[in-house]
mmCIF file of C-alpha atoms and ligand atoms in Angstrom:
data_model
loop_
_atom_site.group_PDB
_atom_site.id
_atom_site.type_symbol
_atom_site.label_atom_id
_atom_site.label_comp_id
_atom_site.label_asym_id
_atom_site.label_seq_id
_atom_site.Cartn_x
_atom_site.Cartn_y
_atom_site.Cartn_z
ATOM 1 C CA MET A 1 25.355 0.446 81.085
ATOM 2 C CA GLU A 2 27.641 -2.543 81.044
ATOM 3 C CA LEU A 3 26.940 -3.132 77.401
ATOM 4 C CA ARG A 4 27.635 0.460 76.502
ATOM 5 C CA SER A 5 31.021 0.468 78.249
ATOM 6 C CA GLU A 6 31.939 -2.811 76.585
ATOM 7 C CA GLY A 7 30.839 -1.366 73.276
ATOM 8 C CA VAL A 8 33.086 1.644 73.668
ATOM 9 C CA LEU A 9 35.988 -0.603 74.618
ATOM 10 C CA VAL A 10 35.529 -2.731 71.523
ATOM 11 C CA LEU A 11 35.348 0.390 69.382
ATOM 12 C CA ARG A 12 39.125 0.819 69.725
ATOM 13 C CA LYS A 13 39.633 -2.628 68.253
ATOM 14 C CA GLY A 14 39.227 -3.526 64.637
ATOM 15 C CA ARG A 15 40.711 -0.264 63.385
ATOM 16 C CA PHE A 16 42.958 0.111 60.372
ATOM 17 C CA GLY A 17 44.199 3.655 60.821
ATOM 18 C CA LYS A 18 40.987 5.593 61.158
ATOM 19 C CA TYR A 19 38.960 3.010 59.239
ATOM 20 C CA GLY A 20 36.839 0.171 60.603
ATOM 21 C CA GLY A 21 35.184 0.157 64.013
ATOM 22 C CA GLN A 22 31.685 -0.845 65.055
ATOM 23 C CA TYR A 23 29.102 1.764 64.095
ATOM 24 C CA VAL A 24 26.069 -0.344 64.934
ATOM 25 C CA ASN A 25 22.901 -0.267 66.932
ATOM 26 C CA GLU A 26 23.514 -1.472 70.495
ATOM 27 C CA ILE A 27 21.230 -4.421 69.815
ATOM 28 C CA LEU A 28 23.975 -5.882 67.638
ATOM 29 C CA MET A 29 26.835 -5.460 70.111
ATOM 30 C CA PRO A 30 26.319 -8.749 72.008
ATOM 31 C CA ALA A 31 26.320 -10.662 68.709
ATOM 32 C CA LEU A 32 29.549 -8.984 67.574
ATOM 33 C CA ILE A 33 31.217 -9.642 70.924
ATOM 34 C CA GLU A 34 30.084 -13.277 70.894
ATOM 35 C CA LEU A 35 31.448 -13.660 67.343
ATOM 36 C CA GLU A 36 34.821 -12.142 68.182
ATOM 37 C CA GLU A 37 35.212 -14.330 71.260
ATOM 38 C CA ALA A 38 34.252 -17.442 69.320
ATOM 39 C CA PHE A 39 36.690 -16.658 66.502
ATOM 40 C CA ASN A 40 39.523 -16.057 68.955
ATOM 41 C CA ARG A 41 38.683 -19.249 70.832
ATOM 42 C CA TYR A 42 38.124 -21.708 67.962
ATOM 43 C CA TYR A 43 40.190 -20.483 65.029
ATOM 44 C CA PRO A 44 43.683 -21.139 66.502
ATOM 45 C CA THR A 45 42.846 -24.663 67.716
ATOM 46 C CA PRO A 46 44.337 -27.651 65.877
ATOM 47 C CA GLU A 47 40.836 -29.133 65.686
ATOM 48 C CA PHE A 48 39.386 -26.129 63.837
ATOM 49 C CA GLN A 49 42.436 -25.848 61.602
ATOM 50 C CA GLY A 50 42.269 -29.549 60.778
ATOM 51 C CA GLU A 51 38.591 -29.433 59.823
ATOM 52 C CA PHE A 52 38.983 -26.184 57.871
ATOM 53 C CA GLN A 53 42.044 -27.331 55.941
ATOM 54 C CA SER A 54 40.562 -30.688 55.039
ATOM 55 C CA LEU A 55 37.375 -29.058 53.730
ATOM 56 C CA LEU A 56 39.386 -26.557 51.677
ATOM 57 C CA ARG A 57 41.352 -29.454 50.227
ATOM 58 C CA ASP A 58 38.805 -32.230 49.702
ATOM 59 C CA TYR A 59 35.645 -30.222 49.090
ATOM 60 C CA GLY A 60 37.012 -26.946 47.723
ATOM 61 C CA GLY A 61 39.856 -28.360 45.659
ATOM 62 C CA ARG A 62 42.703 -26.386 47.241
ATOM 63 C CA PRO A 63 45.456 -25.596 46.661
ATOM 64 C CA THR A 64 44.316 -23.868 43.483
ATOM 65 C CA PRO A 65 47.015 -23.861 40.774
ATOM 66 C CA LEU A 66 49.308 -20.971 39.928
ATOM 67 C CA TYR A 67 49.260 -21.038 36.145
ATOM 68 C CA TYR A 68 51.915 -19.438 33.948
ATOM 69 C CA ALA A 69 49.838 -17.790 31.209
ATOM 70 C CA LYS A 70 52.424 -17.911 28.430
ATOM 71 C CA ASN A 71 50.338 -16.543 25.563
ATOM 72 C CA PHE A 72 48.857 -13.745 27.623
ATOM 73 C CA SER A 73 52.351 -12.941 28.936
ATOM 74 C CA GLU A 74 53.705 -12.573 25.419
ATOM 75 C CA LEU A 75 50.932 -10.124 24.669
ATOM 76 C CA VAL A 76 51.441 -7.886 27.712
ATOM 77 C CA GLY A 77 55.233 -8.178 27.875
ATOM 78 C CA CYS A 78 55.788 -9.371 31.447
ATOM 79 C CA LYS A 79 55.604 -12.835 33.008
ATOM 80 C CA VAL A 80 52.017 -13.312 34.175
ATOM 81 C CA TYR A 81 50.857 -16.056 36.504
ATOM 82 C CA LEU A 82 47.154 -16.586 37.158
ATOM 83 C CA LYS A 83 46.149 -17.635 40.670
ATOM 84 C CA ARG A 84 43.263 -19.889 39.678
ATOM 85 C CA GLU A 85 40.516 -19.126 42.218
ATOM 86 C CA ASP A 86 38.085 -19.799 39.359
ATOM 87 C CA LEU A 87 38.879 -23.461 39.934
ATOM 88 C CA LEU A 88 37.752 -23.392 43.551
ATOM 89 C CA CYS A 89 34.459 -25.269 43.902
ATOM 90 C CA GLY A 90 31.647 -22.842 43.093
ATOM 91 C CA GLY A 91 33.724 -20.879 40.574
ATOM 92 C CA SER A 92 35.218 -18.087 42.699
ATOM 93 C CA HIS A 93 37.236 -17.381 45.840
ATOM 94 C CA LYS A 94 34.072 -16.980 47.944
ATOM 95 C CA LEU A 95 34.029 -20.555 49.280
ATOM 96 C CA ASN A 96 37.232 -20.073 51.350
ATOM 97 C CA ASN A 97 35.437 -17.622 53.599
ATOM 98 C CA ALA A 98 32.055 -19.362 53.541
ATOM 99 C CA LEU A 99 33.533 -22.678 54.719
ATOM 100 C CA GLY A 100 35.456 -20.950 57.504
ATOM 101 C CA GLN A 101 32.491 -18.982 58.810
ATOM 102 C CA ALA A 102 30.026 -21.853 58.496
ATOM 103 C CA LEU A 103 32.384 -24.040 60.521
ATOM 104 C CA LEU A 104 32.630 -21.271 63.106
ATOM 105 C CA ALA A 105 28.827 -20.903 63.200
ATOM 106 C CA LYS A 106 28.473 -24.631 63.788
ATOM 107 C CA LYS A 107 30.957 -24.483 66.681
ATOM 108 C CA MET A 108 28.948 -21.588 68.120
ATOM 109 C CA GLY A 109 25.808 -23.740 68.086
ATOM 110 C CA LYS A 110 23.986 -21.677 65.461
ATOM 111 C CA THR A 111 21.363 -23.417 63.336
ATOM 112 C CA ARG A 112 20.884 -20.889 60.555
ATOM 113 C CA LEU A 113 22.942 -18.748 58.188
ATOM 114 C CA ILE A 114 21.801 -15.505 56.621
ATOM 115 C CA THR A 115 23.647 -13.416 54.089
ATOM 116 C CA GLU A 116 23.333 -11.153 51.060
ATOM 117 C CA THR A 117 24.729 -11.538 47.604
ATOM 118 C CA ALA A 118 25.139 -9.465 44.440
ATOM 119 C CA ALA A 119 26.644 -11.630 41.711
ATOM 120 C CA GLY A 120 25.276 -14.656 43.525
ATOM 121 C CA GLN A 121 28.742 -16.137 44.027
ATOM 122 C CA HIS A 122 28.701 -15.494 47.764
ATOM 123 C CA GLY A 123 25.117 -16.719 48.160
ATOM 124 C CA LEU A 124 26.091 -19.883 46.337
ATOM 125 C CA ALA A 125 29.152 -20.434 48.534
ATOM 126 C CA THR A 126 27.057 -19.822 51.651
ATOM 127 C CA VAL A 127 24.379 -22.379 50.836
ATOM 128 C CA MET A 128 27.052 -24.914 49.867
ATOM 129 C CA ALA A 129 28.793 -24.434 53.216
ATOM 130 C CA GLY A 130 25.461 -24.352 55.056
ATOM 131 C CA ASN A 131 24.458 -27.694 53.587
ATOM 132 C CA ILE A 132 27.752 -29.283 54.617
ATOM 133 C CA PHE A 133 27.079 -28.347 58.244
ATOM 134 C CA GLY A 134 23.307 -28.865 58.200
ATOM 135 C CA LEU A 135 22.544 -25.162 58.631
ATOM 136 C CA GLU A 136 19.438 -23.564 57.157
ATOM 137 C CA THR A 137 20.314 -20.765 54.704
ATOM 138 C CA GLU A 138 18.477 -17.578 53.822
ATOM 139 C CA ILE A 139 19.846 -15.184 51.229
ATOM 140 C CA PHE A 140 18.845 -11.558 50.727
ATOM 141 C CA MET A 141 19.285 -10.354 47.191
ATOM 142 C CA GLY A 142 18.421 -7.093 45.482
ATOM 143 C CA VAL A 143 15.678 -7.529 42.878
ATOM 144 C CA LYS A 144 17.907 -5.923 40.230
ATOM 145 C CA ASP A 145 20.724 -8.353 40.974
ATOM 146 C CA MET A 146 18.275 -11.300 40.878
ATOM 147 C CA GLU A 147 17.422 -10.375 37.299
ATOM 148 C CA ARG A 148 21.027 -9.915 36.268
ATOM 149 C CA GLN A 149 22.276 -13.104 37.895
ATOM 150 C CA ALA A 150 19.429 -15.462 37.118
ATOM 151 C CA SER A 151 21.658 -18.512 36.683
ATOM 152 C CA ASN A 152 23.111 -18.230 40.171
ATOM 153 C CA VAL A 153 19.625 -17.666 41.609
ATOM 154 C CA LYS A 154 18.621 -21.016 40.097
ATOM 155 C CA ARG A 155 21.686 -22.727 41.545
ATOM 156 C CA MET A 156 20.988 -21.355 45.016
ATOM 157 C CA LYS A 157 17.344 -22.465 44.824
ATOM 158 C CA LEU A 158 18.320 -25.946 43.737
ATOM 159 C CA LEU A 159 20.723 -26.168 46.662
ATOM 160 C CA GLY A 160 17.855 -25.348 49.014
ATOM 161 C CA ALA A 161 18.441 -21.733 50.007
ATOM 162 C CA LYS A 162 15.535 -19.502 50.864
ATOM 163 C CA ILE A 163 15.922 -16.416 48.689
ATOM 164 C CA THR A 164 14.406 -13.168 49.891
ATOM 165 C CA PRO A 165 14.166 -10.447 47.238
ATOM 166 C CA VAL A 166 15.096 -6.949 48.450
ATOM 167 C CA LYS A 167 13.047 -4.195 46.834
ATOM 168 C CA SER A 168 14.078 -1.310 49.084
ATOM 169 C CA GLY A 169 16.448 1.425 47.876
ATOM 170 C CA ALA A 170 17.880 0.647 44.476
ATOM 171 C CA GLY A 171 17.310 -3.099 44.890
ATOM 172 C CA VAL A 172 21.031 -3.837 44.853
ATOM 173 C CA LEU A 173 23.717 -5.133 47.194
ATOM 174 C CA LYS A 174 23.954 -2.194 49.579
ATOM 175 C CA ASP A 175 20.210 -2.479 50.244
ATOM 176 C CA ALA A 176 20.455 -6.222 50.760
ATOM 177 C CA VAL A 177 23.262 -5.712 53.319
ATOM 178 C CA SER A 178 21.104 -3.261 55.256
ATOM 179 C CA ASP A 179 18.213 -5.750 55.349
ATOM 180 C CA THR A 180 20.470 -8.601 56.412
ATOM 181 C CA LEU A 181 21.946 -6.560 59.285
ATOM 182 C CA ARG A 182 18.411 -5.744 60.395
ATOM 183 C CA GLU A 183 17.385 -9.398 60.265
ATOM 184 C CA TRP A 184 20.505 -10.398 62.202
ATOM 185 C CA ALA A 185 19.702 -7.938 64.978
ATOM 186 C CA ALA A 186 16.389 -9.778 65.431
ATOM 187 C CA CYS A 187 17.682 -13.351 65.482
ATOM 188 C CA SER A 188 21.393 -13.492 66.268
ATOM 189 C CA GLN A 189 20.873 -16.066 69.037
ATOM 190 C CA THR A 190 20.185 -18.801 66.522
ATOM 191 C CA THR A 191 21.603 -17.228 63.388
ATOM 192 C CA HIS A 192 25.035 -16.326 62.035
ATOM 193 C CA TYR A 193 25.396 -13.535 59.486
ATOM 194 C CA LEU A 194 27.912 -14.986 57.067
ATOM 195 C CA MET A 195 29.517 -11.751 55.836
ATOM 196 C CA GLY A 196 30.716 -12.127 52.271
ATOM 197 C CA SER A 197 33.550 -9.641 52.040
ATOM 198 C CA THR A 198 36.005 -7.722 54.182
ATOM 199 C CA VAL A 199 33.348 -5.191 55.178
ATOM 200 C CA GLY A 200 30.923 -4.645 58.035
ATOM 201 C CA PRO A 201 31.584 -3.948 61.710
ATOM 202 C CA HIS A 202 34.553 -5.477 63.522
ATOM 203 C CA PRO A 203 35.282 -8.431 63.729
ATOM 204 C CA PHE A 204 33.926 -9.273 60.243
ATOM 205 C CA PRO A 205 36.666 -7.630 58.130
ATOM 206 C CA THR A 206 39.377 -9.412 60.088
ATOM 207 C CA ILE A 207 37.621 -12.781 60.064
ATOM 208 C CA VAL A 208 37.000 -12.687 56.304
ATOM 209 C CA ALA A 209 40.566 -11.548 55.497
ATOM 210 C CA THR A 210 41.951 -14.314 57.704
ATOM 211 C CA PHE A 211 39.944 -17.037 55.962
ATOM 212 C CA GLN A 212 40.814 -15.645 52.514
ATOM 213 C CA SER A 213 44.540 -15.304 53.221
ATOM 214 C CA VAL A 214 44.942 -18.960 52.244
ATOM 215 C CA ILE A 215 45.172 -17.515 48.701
ATOM 216 C CA GLY A 216 48.288 -15.464 49.427
ATOM 217 C CA ILE A 217 49.896 -18.145 51.566
ATOM 218 C CA GLU A 218 49.636 -20.531 48.617
ATOM 219 C CA ILE A 219 50.865 -17.898 46.136
ATOM 220 C CA LYS A 220 53.999 -17.392 48.208
ATOM 221 C CA GLN A 221 54.833 -21.107 48.318
ATOM 222 C CA GLN A 222 53.991 -21.637 44.658
ATOM 223 C CA ILE A 223 55.915 -18.683 43.237
ATOM 224 C CA LEU A 224 58.997 -19.476 45.332
ATOM 225 C CA LYS A 225 58.897 -22.962 43.897
ATOM 226 C CA LYS A 226 58.389 -21.798 40.297
ATOM 227 C CA GLU A 227 60.568 -18.673 40.192
ATOM 228 C CA GLY A 228 62.794 -18.990 43.242
ATOM 229 C CA ARG A 229 61.811 -15.480 44.296
ATOM 230 C CA LEU A 230 58.878 -13.304 45.294
ATOM 231 C CA PRO A 231 56.813 -11.660 42.527
ATOM 232 C CA ASP A 232 57.336 -8.054 41.437
ATOM 233 C CA ALA A 233 53.622 -7.324 41.589
ATOM 234 C CA ILE A 234 50.273 -8.797 42.576
ATOM 235 C CA LEU A 235 47.039 -7.452 41.099
ATOM 236 C CA ALA A 236 43.493 -8.118 42.240
ATOM 237 C CA CYS A 237 40.076 -6.655 41.570
ATOM 238 C CA GLY A 238 37.616 -5.855 44.291
ATOM 239 C CA SER A 239 34.910 -3.963 46.022
ATOM 240 C CA GLY A 240 34.936 -4.957 49.692
ATOM 241 C CA GLY A 241 38.425 -6.315 49.195
ATOM 242 C CA SER A 242 38.283 -9.980 50.211
ATOM 243 C CA ASN A 243 40.054 -11.619 47.267
ATOM 244 C CA ALA A 244 42.581 -8.777 47.137
ATOM 245 C CA LEU A 245 43.398 -8.909 50.849
ATOM 246 C CA GLY A 246 43.478 -12.693 50.696
ATOM 247 C CA ALA A 247 46.182 -12.476 48.032
ATOM 248 C CA PHE A 248 47.999 -9.425 49.473
ATOM 249 C CA LYS A 249 48.138 -10.067 53.204
ATOM 250 C CA PRO A 250 51.137 -12.415 53.340
ATOM 251 C CA PHE A 251 53.061 -9.886 51.183
ATOM 252 C CA ILE A 252 52.275 -6.640 53.019
ATOM 253 C CA GLY A 253 55.659 -6.763 54.778
ATOM 254 C CA ASN A 254 57.522 -7.543 51.525
ATOM 255 C CA LYS A 255 57.874 -3.927 50.450
ATOM 256 C CA ASP A 256 59.361 -4.792 47.045
ATOM 257 C CA VAL A 257 56.174 -6.565 46.000
ATOM 258 C CA LYS A 258 53.940 -3.952 44.368
ATOM 259 C CA LEU A 259 50.234 -4.416 45.093
ATOM 260 C CA TYR A 260 47.438 -3.179 42.812
ATOM 261 C CA PHE A 261 43.743 -2.994 43.675
ATOM 262 C CA VAL A 262 41.514 -2.578 40.612
ATOM 263 C CA GLU A 263 37.982 -1.293 41.196
ATOM 264 C CA GLY A 264 35.097 -0.863 38.789
ATOM 265 C CA GLY A 265 35.388 2.346 36.768
ATOM 266 C CA GLY A 266 31.973 1.681 35.238
ATOM 267 C CA GLU A 267 31.175 3.678 32.096
ATOM 268 C CA SER A 268 33.214 6.739 33.044
ATOM 269 C CA LEU A 269 34.325 8.666 36.104
ATOM 270 C CA GLY A 270 31.354 10.971 35.479
ATOM 271 C CA ALA A 271 28.970 11.632 38.334
ATOM 272 C CA ASP A 272 26.682 8.590 38.425
ATOM 273 C CA ASN A 273 28.413 6.160 36.112
ATOM 274 C CA SER A 274 31.068 4.523 38.253
ATOM 275 C CA ALA A 275 31.924 2.307 41.212
ATOM 276 C CA ALA A 276 35.412 3.781 41.670
ATOM 277 C CA ALA A 277 35.148 4.696 45.345
ATOM 278 C CA PHE A 278 38.873 5.366 45.710
ATOM 279 C CA GLN A 279 38.689 7.932 42.923
ATOM 280 C CA LEU A 280 35.333 9.508 43.653
ATOM 281 C CA GLY A 281 34.498 8.728 47.292
ATOM 282 C CA LYS A 282 35.669 9.798 50.704
ATOM 283 C CA PRO A 283 35.686 8.310 54.208
ATOM 284 C CA GLY A 284 32.225 7.680 55.616
ATOM 285 C CA VAL A 285 30.229 5.152 57.611
ATOM 286 C CA LEU A 286 28.510 2.339 55.754
ATOM 287 C CA HIS A 287 27.221 -0.948 57.151
ATOM 288 C CA GLY A 288 28.785 -0.549 60.559
ATOM 289 C CA ALA A 289 32.274 0.615 59.635
ATOM 290 C CA LEU A 290 34.184 3.695 58.570
ATOM 291 C CA MET A 291 35.538 3.204 55.096
ATOM 292 C CA GLN A 292 36.106 4.815 51.726
ATOM 293 C CA VAL A 293 32.639 5.248 50.268
ATOM 294 C CA LEU A 294 30.811 6.896 47.368
ATOM 295 C CA GLN A 295 28.637 9.709 48.728
ATOM 296 C CA ASP A 296 27.079 12.972 47.685
ATOM 297 C CA GLU A 297 27.961 16.383 49.118
ATOM 298 C CA HIS A 298 25.512 15.792 52.002
ATOM 299 C CA GLY A 299 27.150 12.520 52.994
ATOM 300 C CA GLN A 300 24.324 10.391 51.568
ATOM 301 C CA ILE A 301 25.567 7.082 50.162
ATOM 302 C CA LYS A 302 25.560 7.126 46.381
ATOM 303 C CA PRO A 303 24.795 4.012 44.385
ATOM 304 C CA SER A 304 27.724 2.528 42.518
ATOM 305 C CA LYS A 305 27.557 1.598 38.868
ATOM 306 C CA THR A 306 29.466 -1.108 37.040
ATOM 307 C CA ARG A 307 28.446 -4.035 34.838
ATOM 308 C CA ALA A 308 30.276 -6.405 37.195
ATOM 309 C CA ALA A 309 27.740 -7.223 39.916
ATOM 310 C CA GLY A 310 30.438 -8.356 42.316
ATOM 311 C CA LEU A 311 32.118 -4.939 42.174
ATOM 312 C CA ASN A 312 28.888 -3.002 42.445
ATOM 313 C CA TYR A 313 29.172 -1.788 46.024
ATOM 314 C CA PRO A 314 29.767 1.842 47.051
ATOM 315 C CA GLY A 315 32.213 1.033 49.884
ATOM 316 C CA ARG A 316 35.765 -0.284 50.178
ATOM 317 C CA GLY A 317 36.433 -2.347 53.300
ATOM 318 C CA PRO A 318 38.371 -0.751 56.181
ATOM 319 C CA GLU A 319 41.639 -2.621 55.665
ATOM 320 C CA ILE A 320 41.904 -2.057 51.904
ATOM 321 C CA SER A 321 40.839 1.584 52.499
ATOM 322 C CA TYR A 322 43.746 1.966 54.907
ATOM 323 C CA LEU A 323 46.294 0.200 52.689
ATOM 324 C CA CYS A 324 45.352 2.401 49.733
ATOM 325 C CA GLU A 325 45.438 5.553 51.843
ATOM 326 C CA THR A 326 48.945 4.794 53.108
ATOM 327 C CA GLY A 327 50.096 3.979 49.566
ATOM 328 C CA ARG A 328 51.082 0.368 50.289
ATOM 329 C CA VAL A 329 48.440 -0.666 47.752
ATOM 330 C CA ASN A 330 47.919 1.229 44.475
ATOM 331 C CA ALA A 331 44.242 1.995 43.929
ATOM 332 C CA CYS A 332 43.351 1.837 40.241
ATOM 333 C CA TYR A 333 40.353 1.175 38.007
ATOM 334 C CA THR A 334 39.285 0.133 34.533
ATOM 335 C CA PHE A 335 36.172 0.959 32.525
ATOM 336 C CA ASP A 336 33.445 -1.471 31.439
ATOM 337 C CA LYS A 337 34.407 -1.148 27.775
ATOM 338 C CA GLU A 338 37.997 -2.242 28.459
ATOM 339 C CA VAL A 339 36.701 -5.011 30.710
ATOM 340 C CA PHE A 340 34.591 -6.657 28.005
ATOM 341 C CA GLU A 341 37.495 -6.453 25.564
ATOM 342 C CA ALA A 342 39.706 -8.045 28.203
ATOM 343 C CA VAL A 343 37.281 -10.976 28.488
ATOM 344 C CA LYS A 344 37.760 -11.601 24.793
ATOM 345 C CA VAL A 345 41.545 -11.380 25.049
ATOM 346 C CA MET A 346 41.678 -13.958 27.861
ATOM 347 C CA CYS A 347 39.290 -16.228 25.940
ATOM 348 C CA ARG A 348 41.442 -16.085 22.805
ATOM 349 C CA THR A 349 44.906 -16.227 24.388
ATOM 350 C CA GLU A 350 44.376 -18.762 27.155
ATOM 351 C CA GLY A 351 40.989 -20.342 26.459
ATOM 352 C CA LEU A 352 39.591 -19.105 29.759
ATOM 353 C CA ILE A 353 36.334 -17.166 30.246
ATOM 354 C CA PRO A 354 36.910 -14.849 33.211
ATOM 355 C CA ALA A 355 34.263 -13.346 35.479
ATOM 356 C CA LEU A 356 33.593 -9.689 34.637
ATOM 357 C CA GLU A 357 35.093 -8.798 38.032
ATOM 358 C CA THR A 358 38.308 -10.657 37.255
ATOM 359 C CA ALA A 359 38.412 -9.101 33.794
ATOM 360 C CA HIS A 360 39.037 -5.724 35.456
ATOM 361 C CA VAL A 361 42.518 -6.904 36.426
ATOM 362 C CA ILE A 362 43.147 -8.352 32.983
ATOM 363 C CA ALA A 363 42.064 -5.033 31.446
ATOM 364 C CA TYR A 364 44.374 -3.115 33.752
ATOM 365 C CA LEU A 365 47.390 -5.163 32.673
ATOM 366 C CA LEU A 366 46.438 -4.768 29.006
ATOM 367 C CA SER A 367 46.132 -0.996 29.236
ATOM 368 C CA HIS A 368 49.198 -0.415 31.457
ATOM 369 C CA ARG A 369 51.771 -2.625 29.772
ATOM 370 C CA GLU A 370 54.453 0.043 30.150
ATOM 371 C CA GLU A 371 54.260 -0.242 33.956
ATOM 372 C CA PHE A 372 55.545 -3.817 33.963
ATOM 373 C CA GLY A 373 59.005 -4.639 32.599
ATOM 374 C CA ARG A 374 59.953 -7.653 30.486
ATOM 375 C CA GLY A 375 61.522 -9.719 33.214
ATOM 376 C CA GLU A 376 58.933 -8.847 35.824
ATOM 377 C CA VAL A 377 56.919 -11.575 37.474
ATOM 378 C CA VAL A 378 53.318 -10.489 37.910
ATOM 379 C CA ILE A 379 50.561 -12.393 39.672
ATOM 380 C CA LEU A 380 46.989 -11.811 38.595
ATOM 381 C CA ASN A 381 44.538 -13.026 41.194
ATOM 382 C CA TYR A 382 42.050 -14.757 38.906
ATOM 383 C CA SER A 383 39.071 -14.456 41.271
ATOM 384 C CA GLY A 384 36.373 -16.244 39.279
ATOM 385 C CA ARG A 385 35.066 -17.794 36.102
ATOM 386 C CA GLY A 386 32.655 -16.111 33.738
ATOM 387 C CA ASP A 387 29.801 -18.589 33.356
ATOM 388 C CA LYS A 388 27.519 -16.389 35.453
ATOM 389 C CA ASP A 389 28.229 -13.451 33.103
ATOM 390 C CA LEU A 390 27.790 -15.287 29.833
ATOM 391 C CA LYS A 391 24.515 -13.569 28.999
ATOM 392 C CA ALA A 392 25.900 -10.078 29.623
ATOM 393 C CA ILE A 393 29.067 -10.838 27.663
ATOM 394 C CA MET A 394 27.207 -12.247 24.669
ATOM 395 C CA ARG A 395 24.805 -9.314 24.681
ATOM 396 C CA TYR A 396 27.705 -6.868 24.721
ATOM 397 C CA PHE A 397 29.430 -8.420 21.715
ATOM 398 C CA TYR A 398 26.551 -9.760 19.668
ATOM 399 C CA GLY A 399 23.483 -7.741 20.743
ATOM 400 C CA PRO A 400 20.280 -9.025 22.376
HETATM 401 C C1 PLP B 501 32.581 -11.252 44.802
HETATM 402 C C2 PLP B 501 33.594 -11.228 43.767
HETATM 403 C C3 PLP B 501 34.570 -10.207 43.714
HETATM 404 C C4 PLP B 501 34.589 -9.003 44.611
HETATM 405 O O1 PLP B 501 34.540 -9.205 45.986
HETATM 406 P P1 PLP B 501 35.782 -8.964 46.937
HETATM 407 O O2 PLP B 501 35.254 -9.240 48.302
HETATM 408 O O3 PLP B 501 36.227 -7.541 46.792
HETATM 409 O O4 PLP B 501 36.827 -9.924 46.537
HETATM 410 C C5 PLP B 501 35.554 -10.309 42.738
HETATM 411 N N1 PLP B 501 35.584 -11.336 41.848
HETATM 412 C C6 PLP B 501 34.650 -12.313 41.867
HETATM 413 C C7 PLP B 501 34.725 -13.401 40.848
HETATM 414 C C8 PLP B 501 33.624 -12.289 42.817
HETATM 415 O O5 PLP B 501 32.722 -13.275 42.811
#
């Protein structure tokens, strides 16, 4: 009884408009309550902040640079800065959140981390953070994703993670998340579920966005120093929304800063060829929260489709769902074909190989040049590097 009433109380929290909440089995409620209390207790303390900041700096390599991409700017016609999350240790923004949650898990006395991963970037960040704190790590990964991201699977193995292949459903991320939630329900006393994006039941979306907001805090300081003013626009790719929210959050109140969220259009907006949940989905419950989600006319979750594994998730986290619904953030998309071309453009103009996820933002700028004026300062959140996608990129351009 007590648990139920507490559960209902908590349900009001963690809402972004109608989105969010805690749509979970009661078995999970004590773990979610424990996590929320621990985050509220430890996160604000100078001790936690000190440890977190020093790890971000000395292990992660923060602050990441804000690079003025002169050649790329000339091509698109506005002034483009790249926020170089590809230079964070591990090759993407994922480590910011993994370090924060692993530190929290350690403070909570947990001995083990579990998580899921699609592109492998989050699994990699989790085992790195787990090793720092001496926590055992188990990673659930869809069998399809294991094939596609073989190089990251090898890295995770070498680092000592136990990798559990997920064959259920379509063998992709959404199935791995379901399995991880199930596993967590069975062992939350010893184990922390290190959620990889701004998804899942409250308090996960808030915790992940908080740890990732270091990106936007740095952008603000860096652009003020370089340009003496705030940017005209910030663009980020995403599925759950963690790198986008990380970059956007400190600017939400700055109404003159336009915010763009680019999701995976896949091959086309045709029935089963896309991951564009803001275009093709509607509000529904997935993995413990109400959010914008791809579904069929019966409300069954539909698999997403895009060549970028990190964008291949049918849901958009509660906070980004809300911000797009209210119009504060523009929801947009680009297709796979444009994305591969964008990889080539970034390679040739700036000598950088972007992750396929990141290339969605590059593609958007390339195909919407008219939206951004000559003098405009535009920040492209460069979420990751493309080493993990090399095989797919080479196959696309040069065949098998
Ligand atoms: C995981 C990943 C993403 C998408 O995840 P979000 O939580 O929406 O940020 C984007 N880019 C890269 C490089 C990734 O690894």
